[in-house]
Each structure stands twice: as structure tokens, then as C-alpha cells.
C-alpha positions in Angstrom: -32.1 -113.1 -145.1 -31.6 -114.8 -148.2 -29.9 -112.1 -151.0 -32.2 -112.5 -153.8 -30.7 -113.3 -157.5 -33.3 -111.1 -159.9 -33.5 -107.5 -158.8 -34.7 -104.4 -160.7 -33.0 -103.1 -163.0 -32.2 -99.9 -161.9 -31.1 -101.4 -158.6 -28.6 -103.8 -161.4 -25.2 -101.6 -161.8 -23.0 -101.2 -158.5 -19.5 -100.2 -158.2 -17.9 -103.4 -156.9 -15.8 -101.6 -154.7 -19.6 -100.1 -153.2 -21.9 -102.3 -150.3 -24.8 -103.2 -151.2 -26.0 -103.2 -148.6 -26.8 -100.5 -145.5 -26.2 -99.2 -141.8 -30.0 -100.9 -141.3 -29.1 -104.0 -142.0 -25.8 -104.3 -139.7 -23.1 -104.3 -138.4 -23.6 -108.3 -138.1 -25.4 -109.1 -140.9 -26.9 -113.4 -140.8 -27.2 -113.9 -145.2 -27.6 -117.9 -144.4 -29.5 -120.3 -140.8 -25.4 -121.5 -140.6 -24.6 -117.9 -139.6 -26.1 -118.8 -135.1 -22.8 -120.6 -135.0 -20.1 -118.3 -136.2 -22.0 -115.0 -134.3 -23.9 -116.5 -131.2 -27.4 -115.0 -129.8 -26.2 -111.4 -128.9 -22.6 -110.8 -131.5 -21.1 -107.3 -130.1 -19.1 -104.7 -132.0 -16.6 -102.5 -130.0 -14.0 -99.2 -131.4 -11.6 -100.4 -129.2 -8.5 -97.8 -131.1 -8.5 -94.9 -134.2 -7.4 -92.3 -135.0 -10.1 -90.6 -137.7 -10.3 -87.0 -137.3 -13.9 -87.1 -135.8 -12.5 -87.9 -132.6 -9.7 -86.1 -132.2 -7.4 -88.0 -133.7 -5.5 -86.9 -137.7 -6.9 -89.5 -139.0 -3.4 -91.3 -140.5 -3.9 -95.3 -141.6 -2.2 -97.1 -138.5 -3.5 -100.3 -138.7 -3.4 -101.3 -141.5 -1.7 -105.4 -141.5 -0.6 -108.1 -138.7 -2.9 -108.6 -136.6 -1.5 -110.5 -134.8 -2.4 -111.6 -131.2 0.8 -112.1 -128.6 -1.7 -113.2 -125.0 -3.5 -115.7 -122.5 -5.9 -117.5 -121.8 -7.4 -114.3 -118.7 -8.1 -112.0 -122.2 -5.1 -110.3 -121.0 -2.7 -110.0 -124.8 -0.7 -107.7 -127.5 -2.7 -107.3 -130.7 0.3 -106.3 -133.1 -0.2 -104.0 -136.4 2.4 -102.6 -139.1 0.1 -99.4 -141.1 0.1 -98.3 -144.6 2.7 -96.2 -146.0 3.0 -93.0 -144.3 5.4 -90.6 -145.6 8.3 -88.8 -144.8 9.6 -85.0 -144.6 12.2 -85.7 -146.6 10.2 -88.3 -149.1 10.3 -91.1 -148.0 8.6 -94.2 -147.7 8.1 -95.9 -143.9 5.7 -98.8 -141.8 4.9 -98.2 -138.5 4.7 -100.9 -135.6 2.6 -100.9 -133.6 0.5 -103.0 -130.8 -2.8 -102.8 -128.5 -2.1 -104.3 -124.7 -5.2 -105.6 -123.5 -5.4 -105.7 -119.7 -6.8 -108.7 -117.5 -10.6 -106.6 -117.7 -10.8 -106.2 -121.5 -14.7 -107.2 -122.9 -15.4 -107.1 -126.4 -19.3 -106.9 -125.2 -19.1 -103.4 -123.2 -19.1 -100.3 -124.4 -16.4 -98.1 -124.4 -16.0 -94.4 -124.5 -12.6 -93.5 -126.7 -9.8 -91.4 -124.7 -6.3 -90.2 -125.7 -3.1 -91.8 -125.7 -0.6 -92.1 -122.5 2.0 -92.6 -125.3 0.3 -90.8 -128.3 -2.1 -88.0 -128.2 -3.4 -88.1 -132.2 -4.3 -92.5 -131.3 -7.7 -92.9 -129.3 -8.3 -96.2 -127.4 -11.4 -97.1 -125.5 -10.4 -97.7 -121.1 -8.5 -101.3 -121.2 -6.3 -100.7 -124.1 -2.8 -98.8 -124.4 -1.3 -97.7 -127.7 2.1 -98.1 -128.1 4.4 -97.4 -130.9 7.5 -100.0 -131.4 10.1 -97.2 -133.3 12.8 -99.6 -132.5 10.8 -102.9 -134.2 9.5 -100.6 -137.7 13.7 -100.3 -137.7 14.6 -104.4 -138.0 11.9 -104.8 -140.4 11.8 -102.1 -143.3 8.6 -101.5 -144.7 6.9 -104.2 -142.5 3.8 -106.6 -143.8 2.6 -109.3 -142.6 2.9 -111.3 -140.0 2.4 -114.6 -137.7 3.0 -115.7 -134.4 5.3 -118.9 -133.0 3.3 -121.5 -131.1 4.8 -119.9 -127.0 4.0 -116.5 -128.8 7.2 -115.7 -128.0 8.1 -115.4 -131.2 7.0 -112.8 -134.6 7.5 -113.6 -138.2 7.5 -111.2 -140.0 6.7 -110.6 -143.9 10.1 -106.9 -144.1 8.9 -105.9 -147.7 12.3 -104.9 -148.6 12.9 -100.9 -149.9 15.5 -99.8 -153.1 13.5 -96.4 -153.8 12.2 -93.6 -151.3 14.7 -94.8 -148.7 15.2 -92.4 -146.0 18.6 -90.1 -146.4 20.1 -92.2 -143.5 19.3 -95.6 -145.5 20.7 -98.2 -147.3 18.8 -100.4 -150.2 17.8 -103.3 -148.0 16.0 -107.0 -149.4 12.5 -108.0 -148.4 12.8 -111.2 -145.9 11.1 -113.4 -143.7 12.4 -112.3 -140.1 11.8 -113.9 -136.4 11.7 -111.8 -134.0 11.5 -112.2 -130.5 11.4 -109.4 -127.2 14.2 -109.3 -124.7 13.9 -107.0 -121.6 12.1 -104.5 -123.9 13.9 -104.6 -127.0 14.2 -106.5 -129.5 16.2 -108.4 -132.1 15.9 -109.6 -135.4 17.5 -113.7 -137.7 16.6 -112.7 -141.0 15.8 -117.1 -142.5 14.9 -115.8 -145.9 15.8 -112.9 -147.8 16.4 -114.4 -151.6 15.6 -116.9 -153.7 19.8 -118.6 -155.5 21.0 -114.8 -155.7 17.4 -113.5 -156.6 15.4 -110.8 -154.6 12.0 -111.1 -153.0 9.5 -108.9 -154.3 8.0 -107.1 -151.7 6.7 -109.8 -149.0 3.5 -110.3 -147.9 1.7 -112.9 -145.5 2.5 -115.5 -143.6 0.9 -118.7 -142.3 2.4 -122.1 -140.7 1.4 -125.6 -141.5 1.0 -127.2 -138.1 0.7 -130.6 -140.0 4.4 -130.6 -141.1 5.9 -127.8 -139.5 6.2 -126.3 -143.5 5.9 -122.4 -143.4 3.8 -121.0 -146.3 4.3 -116.9 -148.0 3.2 -115.0 -150.2 5.0 -112.7 -152.4 3.3 -109.8 -154.6 5.0 -107.0 -156.8 3.4 -104.5 -155.3 6.6 -102.8 -153.6 7.3 -102.4 -157.8 3.9 -100.5 -157.9 3.3 -98.4 -155.3 6.9 -96.8 -156.1 9.8 -98.6 -153.2 11.2 -100.7 -154.9 13.4 -101.5 -158.8 11.8 -104.1 -161.1 11.7 -108.3 -159.7 13.5 -110.5 -159.9 10.5 -113.6 -159.9 7.8 -114.1 -161.0 4.8 -112.7 -158.5 3.9 -116.8 -156.5 3.6 -118.7 -152.8 6.1 -119.7 -151.3 7.8 -122.8 -149.0 10.1 -122.2 -145.8 11.0 -126.1 -144.0 12.9 -124.4 -140.5 14.5 -127.6 -139.9 16.6 -127.8 -143.2 16.4 -124.2 -145.0 14.9 -126.1 -148.1 13.3 -122.8 -150.2 10.8 -123.7 -152.4 8.4 -121.7 -155.3 4.4 -124.0 -154.8 2.4 -121.9 -156.8 3.3 -119.2 -159.0 -0.7 -119.1 -161.5 -2.4 -115.9 -159.3 -1.5 -112.9 -160.0 -1.4 -111.0 -156.1 -0.8 -113.8 -154.4 -2.1 -111.9 -150.2 -3.8 -113.1 -147.8 -2.6 -116.1 -147.0 -3.9 -119.3 -143.7 -4.9 -123.4 -143.5 -7.6 -125.3 -143.3 -7.7 -126.7 -139.2 -7.4 -130.0 -140.5 -4.4 -128.5 -142.9 -5.7 -129.9 -145.5 -6.3 -127.4 -148.5 -4.5 -123.2 -147.2 -6.5 -120.4 -148.3 -5.0 -117.2 -150.3 -6.7 -114.4 -150.9 -6.2 -112.6 -154.8 -6.3 -108.9 -155.0 -6.0 -108.4 -158.7 -9.0 -105.7 -158.2 -7.0 -103.2 -156.6 -3.8 -101.3 -159.2 -1.3 -100.5 -156.4 -1.4 -97.3 -157.6 -5.1 -97.7 -155.8 -6.7 -97.7 -159.2 -9.3 -100.2 -159.5 -10.4 -103.2 -162.0 -13.8 -105.3 -161.4 -12.7 -107.4 -164.2 -10.0 -108.6 -163.2 -9.2 -111.2 -159.4 -11.3 -110.1 -156.3 -11.5 -113.2 -155.3 -10.1 -116.4 -152.1 -8.8 -119.9 -153.7 -7.7 -122.6 -152.6 -5.5 -125.5 -153.2 -5.2 -128.8 -151.7 -2.1 -129.6 -149.5 0.2 -132.8 -151.1 2.5 -134.3 -149.1 4.7 -134.1 -145.4 8.2 -133.6 -146.0 8.3 -131.0 -148.4 3.9 -130.1 -149.1 2.7 -128.3 -152.5 -0.5 -126.8 -153.4 -2.3 -128.8 -155.7 -5.7 -128.3 -157.5 -6.1 -124.3 -157.3 -9.8 -123.8 -157.6 -12.0 -120.6 -156.9 -13.8 -120.6 -153.1 -14.9 -117.5 -153.0 -16.0 -114.2 -155.1 -16.2 -111.6 -153.0 -19.1 -108.9 -153.5 -17.2 -105.9 -152.3 -13.7 -104.6 -153.8 -11.0 -107.9 -153.4 -10.5 -109.9 -150.2 -7.1 -109.4 -148.1 -5.9 -111.0 -144.7 -7.8 -114.6 -144.2 -8.8 -116.3 -141.0 -10.2 -119.8 -139.7 -12.0 -120.7 -137.0 -11.5 -123.8 -135.3 -15.4 -124.9 -137.6 -13.2 -124.6 -140.9 -15.5 -121.3 -141.6 -13.3 -119.1 -143.6 -13.2 -115.2 -142.8 -11.8 -112.3 -144.8 -11.5 -109.1 -145.1 -13.1 -106.9 -148.1 -14.0 -103.2 -148.6 -17.6 -103.1 -146.8 -16.0 -105.2 -144.0 -16.1 -108.5 -143.4 -17.0 -111.5 -145.1 -17.7 -115.0 -143.2 -17.8 -118.5 -146.0 -18.3 -122.1 -144.5 -15.9 -125.1 -146.1 -18.0 -125.4 -148.9 -18.0 -122.6 -149.4 -21.4 -120.6 -148.1 -21.8 -117.6 -147.8 -22.6 -117.7 -144.7 -22.8 -114.3 -143.0 -20.9 -110.7 -143.2 -19.9 -108.0 -140.9 -20.3 -104.3 -141.8 -18.1 -102.0 -141.2 -18.6 -98.1 -141.3 -16.0 -94.8 -140.0 -17.3 -92.3 -137.6 -19.3 -90.3 -140.3 -21.6 -93.0 -140.6 -19.6 -94.8 -144.5 -18.3 -97.2 -145.5 -15.7 -98.7 -143.9 -13.6 -101.7 -144.6 -10.9 -105.1 -143.4 -8.1 -104.6 -144.4 -6.4 -107.6 -142.3 -8.6 -109.2 -139.4 -7.2 -111.7 -136.6 -9.1 -114.4 -133.6 -7.5 -113.2 -130.5 -8.8 -114.4 -126.8 -11.9 -116.8 -127.1 -14.7 -115.0 -129.1 -13.0 -111.9 -130.0 -12.6 -111.2 -132.7 -10.2 -107.5 -133.7 -10.6 -106.3 -137.1 -8.6 -103.3 -138.4 -9.7 -100.7 -140.6 -7.4 -98.8 -141.8 -8.1 -95.6 -139.4 -9.2 -98.6 -136.8 -9.6 -101.4 -134.4 -13.1 -102.5 -133.7 -13.0 -105.6 -131.8 -15.6 -108.3 -132.8 -17.3 -110.7 -129.9 -19.7 -113.5 -131.6 -19.2 -117.1 -131.0 -17.1 -118.7 -133.0 -13.2 -119.1 -132.1 -10.3 -119.5 -133.9 -8.2 -122.1 -135.6 -4.9 -120.1 -136.3 -1.7 -121.8 -135.7 1.8 -120.7 -134.8 4.7 -121.5 -136.3 7.4 -124.1 -134.3 10.4 -122.6 -135.7 12.3 -125.3 -133.3 16.0 -124.5 -130.8 17.8 -123.4 -133.9 15.6 -122.9 -137.4 17.9 -123.0 -140.1 17.9 -119.7 -142.5 17.3 -120.1 -146.2 19.5 -118.8 -149.4 21.8 -115.8 -147.0 
């Protein structure tokens, strides 16, 4: 299928947040011949968790950000997920962390029947999946957002946005930080790596990735904390930062994005992809003239890699790009307001995975993560989907060493 460049005038002018595709076209939409190498001959899409009211839940947005896979080659493992902002009875804001535990019998290509989770009757999961609320971890990582695992899977590096406004009654303001967390005997331990730049507090750390050739950690810091009402006035520009964990050297490497959000490095370590979600404001309103764009940067240098040569990689056609990942061939995957867009390293749109809610209406994908070989997990606010495809993820874990150097604390 090739997208038409000429349409009747009556079909033009659709809202930028509205999908141009019908349910009959999905869920796997092939837009370029190279999409066969991504999807394979018989891709499958399986609902593995949901809080939608139509299936018996409360419609809570538990499945929003992070998307971290920690597992083995058998397919057994865990997907760690952070919720969207939730309100408490005392008018405070908080974010939950959960994990979906997949057994060895998990098969993304098999049909599934959802059942109430043994741990939360409002969360419905497929037979090979269990839901677990990680409340203790959420308390250690205030307003958790994006995350990535270490190379050995023993640690997870979390973006804590911090919180200064609309706090729970018993809480004190806390600065946003990168938090290194490990589970020991069923309890989580957390070590902050950085929570300021020379005394100036971060805005609201959003997403984090590792540059495998150098061990550098890149993370984004947009001002959504201010826009969404849980942080005070900004002390730093919206930016992208680099932390060298072995030395503790922290540097701003980009400050020319409006709302830097998702971030990932290419498999060869030469390119950094960053999504800019300026399209959507903190209050949920949207402006199609603002950036809903993936930018590419060259990664230059080995001792302290810099981001050079910013350029447009792709403008998504439905809403804004959020989470972003790559596969072993360098193809780029990003969540949009209609599902997932998949681009070749050249920027050509190869295809889409279109998501629908239980009523058949347009869904969306906030974040995504590759799991076992050939499985892509899609986080759709109230639902989690598993796509069985041909492509294999190329996410590189963080190398922390035996004693990472803490910076700015």
C-alpha cells in the first residue's frame, strides 16, 4: 500500500489527532515493501492486560510510561510500567508502578481470554500473565516516568520527576532525579545518581537511554511538571542531558527542543533519536502547528559524547510521538495517537500498528518496549498489547559498574 499524495478536497483537513485509517485496515498496516521484514508473514496482536470498563475494570490509566523488559530467552520475565497521573482522595497527585509477570508458557501469537488478576480485581490479564502493584517502589521513585534496565537486568534506572505541589499530606517536596533501583529479597532499594545541575533543580525527568559504546546515559527533562501542576517554576531550560556514570560528569547536550520526551540510541551507537511532544500541552490541549516530531542527532565523541547535527527524522501524522525504540536493523518505532509508527533508518515510514479500544474506537500508544525475540509490548493507557512480529529489539542496557559515581547530590 502507498499513501496517496492526492486526495479529494472533501477528505482534507482532518484533525491532526485523528487517525486516517479504518479498523478494516489494521491492525498491521504495511506502507512499504520493507515492512515484511518487520512484521513477518503472519503478525499477531494480543491483549494481555486491561483496566477498561468494558471488560470490568475502572478504566484507570495504569499503563502509560516506562516499559522495561527484564527476562530471559525462554520468554519468562517482567514488564515494568508506570501509570499516568492519578489523583488521591486528599487531592494529591501520584504515579503507580506495576509489573506484568509473564510465565514460560507465554505466547504472543495465541488467543487470550482475560480474567481478573489475583492481586487486583480491577485489572484483567491473560492466562499466562499476572499483575503486581509495586507500591513500595513507587514511593522510592516519586512521580516515576521513563526507565531502562541495566545490562544484566538486576537494576533499573528510573526517571523520577519529583514533586513540589499537590503532595500527599504526609510527604515533603522532593527533587526529580535519576534513581538506580534493585530488588533484594522482595524489597526495592534505591540509589539517586543525580538530582540537580550545580544546585539548579531539574524540571521533570521523562525518559532515559544508554549509549552502549561509551556507557553514557542520556535523559530528557521537559517542563511537564510545571505544566501539569506538580512542580514549581523551572530552574533549567527544557533539555537533554548526558551523565557519565563512572565519573559522575553531567552535561547539557541539547536545549533546542520544546518538549524533549522519548529517547533512544541506534544499534550502532551513531545516532540519537528524540521525540518532541510540544504538540500537546500539559493540560491536554493540542496545537498541530507545534512539534510532533522525531529528531535525529549525530553522537560524536567517546570520552564525553555530544549530540550534534540536529535534523528532522520524521513528523508523525497522528498526534505526537512519545516513547521510542529501535530494532536490530536500526528501524525506529514510536508510539502515536493511533498506535505505533515504524520508520526505516532513512526516515521512510514502513508501516503502522493500529490500536483500538474495546469499543472499536481509535486507541493510541504512549510507550512501547521489545520483550522476548519477536515480541513488542504496547502500552495504551488502560491496556497492554503484545505484538508478535519478525523484528527483534536492540535496546542496550545501562552499564553501571560496581560503584557508579553520584553527581550533583
